[in-house]
């Protein structure tokens, strides 16, 4: 399953701003996922990703779903550094 993170905006900042996108993503993932199915988060066209937004979104995905999560299109320095924060 691929989630296009850019659908939530191209500048993703603050913990409160990450709560609604998490709820939207959770509603999108309505079918039960096979435990081996990978959740792919595609960061293409995301210009800024703050660690607080990433923590709110990604950490809650990890708590809600035990599936592996992969990150796509993370060449943007803001994206890659913020994801290091939540992947640690």
PDB file of C-alpha atoms in Angstrom:
ATOM      1  CA  UNK A   1       0.000   0.000   0.000  1.00  0.00           C
ATOM      2  CA  UNK A   2       1.416   3.387  -1.028  1.00  0.00           C
ATOM      3  CA  UNK A   3       0.414   6.618   0.713  1.00  0.00           C
ATOM      4  CA  UNK A   4       1.331   9.822  -1.120  1.00  0.00           C
ATOM      5  CA  UNK A   5       2.326  12.119   1.751  1.00  0.00           C
ATOM      6  CA  UNK A   6       2.222  15.148  -0.576  1.00  0.00           C
ATOM      7  CA  UNK A   7      -1.579  14.830  -0.506  1.00  0.00           C
ATOM      8  CA  UNK A   8      -1.377  16.279   3.021  1.00  0.00           C
ATOM      9  CA  UNK A   9       0.599  19.311   1.832  1.00  0.00           C
ATOM     10  CA  UNK A  10       4.058  20.196   0.629  1.00  0.00           C
ATOM     11  CA  UNK A  11       5.078  21.905   3.886  1.00  0.00           C
ATOM     12  CA  UNK A  12       4.373  19.580   6.810  1.00  0.00           C
ATOM     13  CA  UNK A  13       5.076  21.192  10.148  1.00  0.00           C
ATOM     14  CA  UNK A  14       3.955  20.837  13.776  1.00  0.00           C
ATOM     15  CA  UNK A  15       2.597  18.009  15.824  1.00  0.00           C
ATOM     16  CA  UNK A  16      -1.040  19.265  15.773  1.00  0.00           C
ATOM     17  CA  UNK A  17      -0.880  19.514  11.974  1.00  0.00           C
ATOM     18  CA  UNK A  18       0.133  15.838  11.783  1.00  0.00           C
ATOM     19  CA  UNK A  19      -2.874  14.533  13.728  1.00  0.00           C
ATOM     20  CA  UNK A  20      -5.494  15.103  11.039  1.00  0.00           C
ATOM     21  CA  UNK A  21      -3.437  13.535   8.234  1.00  0.00           C
ATOM     22  CA  UNK A  22      -2.885  10.486  10.443  1.00  0.00           C
ATOM     23  CA  UNK A  23      -6.661  10.176  10.961  1.00  0.00           C
ATOM     24  CA  UNK A  24      -7.192  10.550   7.207  1.00  0.00           C
ATOM     25  CA  UNK A  25      -4.562   7.907   6.426  1.00  0.00           C
ATOM     26  CA  UNK A  26      -6.095   5.592   9.006  1.00  0.00           C
ATOM     27  CA  UNK A  27      -9.490   5.989   7.295  1.00  0.00           C
ATOM     28  CA  UNK A  28      -7.830   5.282   3.937  1.00  0.00           C
ATOM     29  CA  UNK A  29      -6.367   2.018   5.230  1.00  0.00           C
ATOM     30  CA  UNK A  30      -9.817   0.543   5.809  1.00  0.00           C
ATOM     31  CA  UNK A  31      -9.134  -3.036   4.867  1.00  0.00           C
ATOM     32  CA  UNK A  32      -7.243  -5.265   7.257  1.00  0.00           C
ATOM     33  CA  UNK A  33      -3.668  -5.414   6.075  1.00  0.00           C
ATOM     34  CA  UNK A  34      -1.825  -8.653   5.666  1.00  0.00           C
ATOM     35  CA  UNK A  35       0.895  -8.638   8.326  1.00  0.00           C
ATOM     36  CA  UNK A  36       3.577  -8.789   5.611  1.00  0.00           C
ATOM     37  CA  UNK A  37       2.110  -5.962   3.516  1.00  0.00           C
ATOM     38  CA  UNK A  38       4.420  -2.965   3.427  1.00  0.00           C
ATOM     39  CA  UNK A  39       3.091   0.527   4.052  1.00  0.00           C
ATOM     40  CA  UNK A  40       5.034   2.791   1.680  1.00  0.00           C
ATOM     41  CA  UNK A  41       5.126   6.488   2.477  1.00  0.00           C
ATOM     42  CA  UNK A  42       6.018   8.436  -0.658  1.00  0.00           C
ATOM     43  CA  UNK A  43       7.504  11.868   0.064  1.00  0.00           C
ATOM     44  CA  UNK A  44       7.733  12.983  -3.566  1.00  0.00           C
ATOM     45  CA  UNK A  45       7.025  16.746  -3.851  1.00  0.00           C
ATOM     46  CA  UNK A  46       7.209  17.329  -0.086  1.00  0.00           C
ATOM     47  CA  UNK A  47       9.306  20.479   0.353  1.00  0.00           C
ATOM     48  CA  UNK A  48       9.535  20.634   4.151  1.00  0.00           C
ATOM     49  CA  UNK A  49       8.990  17.921   6.722  1.00  0.00           C
ATOM     50  CA  UNK A  50       9.352  18.866  10.384  1.00  0.00           C
ATOM     51  CA  UNK A  51      10.395  16.186  12.893  1.00  0.00           C
ATOM     52  CA  UNK A  52       7.309  16.914  15.006  1.00  0.00           C
ATOM     53  CA  UNK A  53       4.925  16.285  12.078  1.00  0.00           C
ATOM     54  CA  UNK A  54       6.824  13.152  11.088  1.00  0.00           C
ATOM     55  CA  UNK A  55       6.766  11.889  14.669  1.00  0.00           C
ATOM     56  CA  UNK A  56       3.014  12.437  15.005  1.00  0.00           C
ATOM     57  CA  UNK A  57       2.246  10.747  11.696  1.00  0.00           C
ATOM     58  CA  UNK A  58       4.807   7.952  11.426  1.00  0.00           C
ATOM     59  CA  UNK A  59       4.904   6.970  15.095  1.00  0.00           C
ATOM     60  CA  UNK A  60       1.114   6.649  15.179  1.00  0.00           C
ATOM     61  CA  UNK A  61       1.195   4.538  12.019  1.00  0.00           C
ATOM     62  CA  UNK A  62       3.750   2.264  13.684  1.00  0.00           C
ATOM     63  CA  UNK A  63       1.554   1.959  16.783  1.00  0.00           C
ATOM     64  CA  UNK A  64      -1.651   1.324  14.829  1.00  0.00           C
ATOM     65  CA  UNK A  65      -0.223  -1.111  12.281  1.00  0.00           C
ATOM     66  CA  UNK A  66       2.523  -3.618  12.927  1.00  0.00           C
ATOM     67  CA  UNK A  67       3.329  -3.730   9.211  1.00  0.00           C
ATOM     68  CA  UNK A  68       6.745  -2.755   7.904  1.00  0.00           C
ATOM     69  CA  UNK A  69       6.953   0.889   6.813  1.00  0.00           C
ATOM     70  CA  UNK A  70       9.213   2.050   4.002  1.00  0.00           C
ATOM     71  CA  UNK A  71      10.001   5.599   2.946  1.00  0.00           C
ATOM     72  CA  UNK A  72      10.149   6.552  -0.738  1.00  0.00           C
ATOM     73  CA  UNK A  73      11.605   9.678  -2.379  1.00  0.00           C
ATOM     74  CA  UNK A  74      13.501  10.913   0.661  1.00  0.00           C
ATOM     75  CA  UNK A  75      16.272  12.783  -1.157  1.00  0.00           C
ATOM     76  CA  UNK A  76      15.085  16.143   0.230  1.00  0.00           C
ATOM     77  CA  UNK A  77      17.333  16.982   3.202  1.00  0.00           C
ATOM     78  CA  UNK A  78      14.400  18.112   5.337  1.00  0.00           C
ATOM     79  CA  UNK A  79      12.615  14.819   4.731  1.00  0.00           C
ATOM     80  CA  UNK A  80      15.629  12.577   5.258  1.00  0.00           C
ATOM     81  CA  UNK A  81      16.721  14.287   8.481  1.00  0.00           C
ATOM     82  CA  UNK A  82      13.216  14.304   9.963  1.00  0.00           C
ATOM     83  CA  UNK A  83      12.761  10.623   9.164  1.00  0.00           C
ATOM     84  CA  UNK A  84      16.024   9.821  10.954  1.00  0.00           C
ATOM     85  CA  UNK A  85      14.437  11.359  14.049  1.00  0.00           C
ATOM     86  CA  UNK A  86      11.388   9.064  13.937  1.00  0.00           C
ATOM     87  CA  UNK A  87      13.275   5.967  12.767  1.00  0.00           C
ATOM     88  CA  UNK A  88      15.679   5.958  15.692  1.00  0.00           C
TER      89      UNK A  88
END
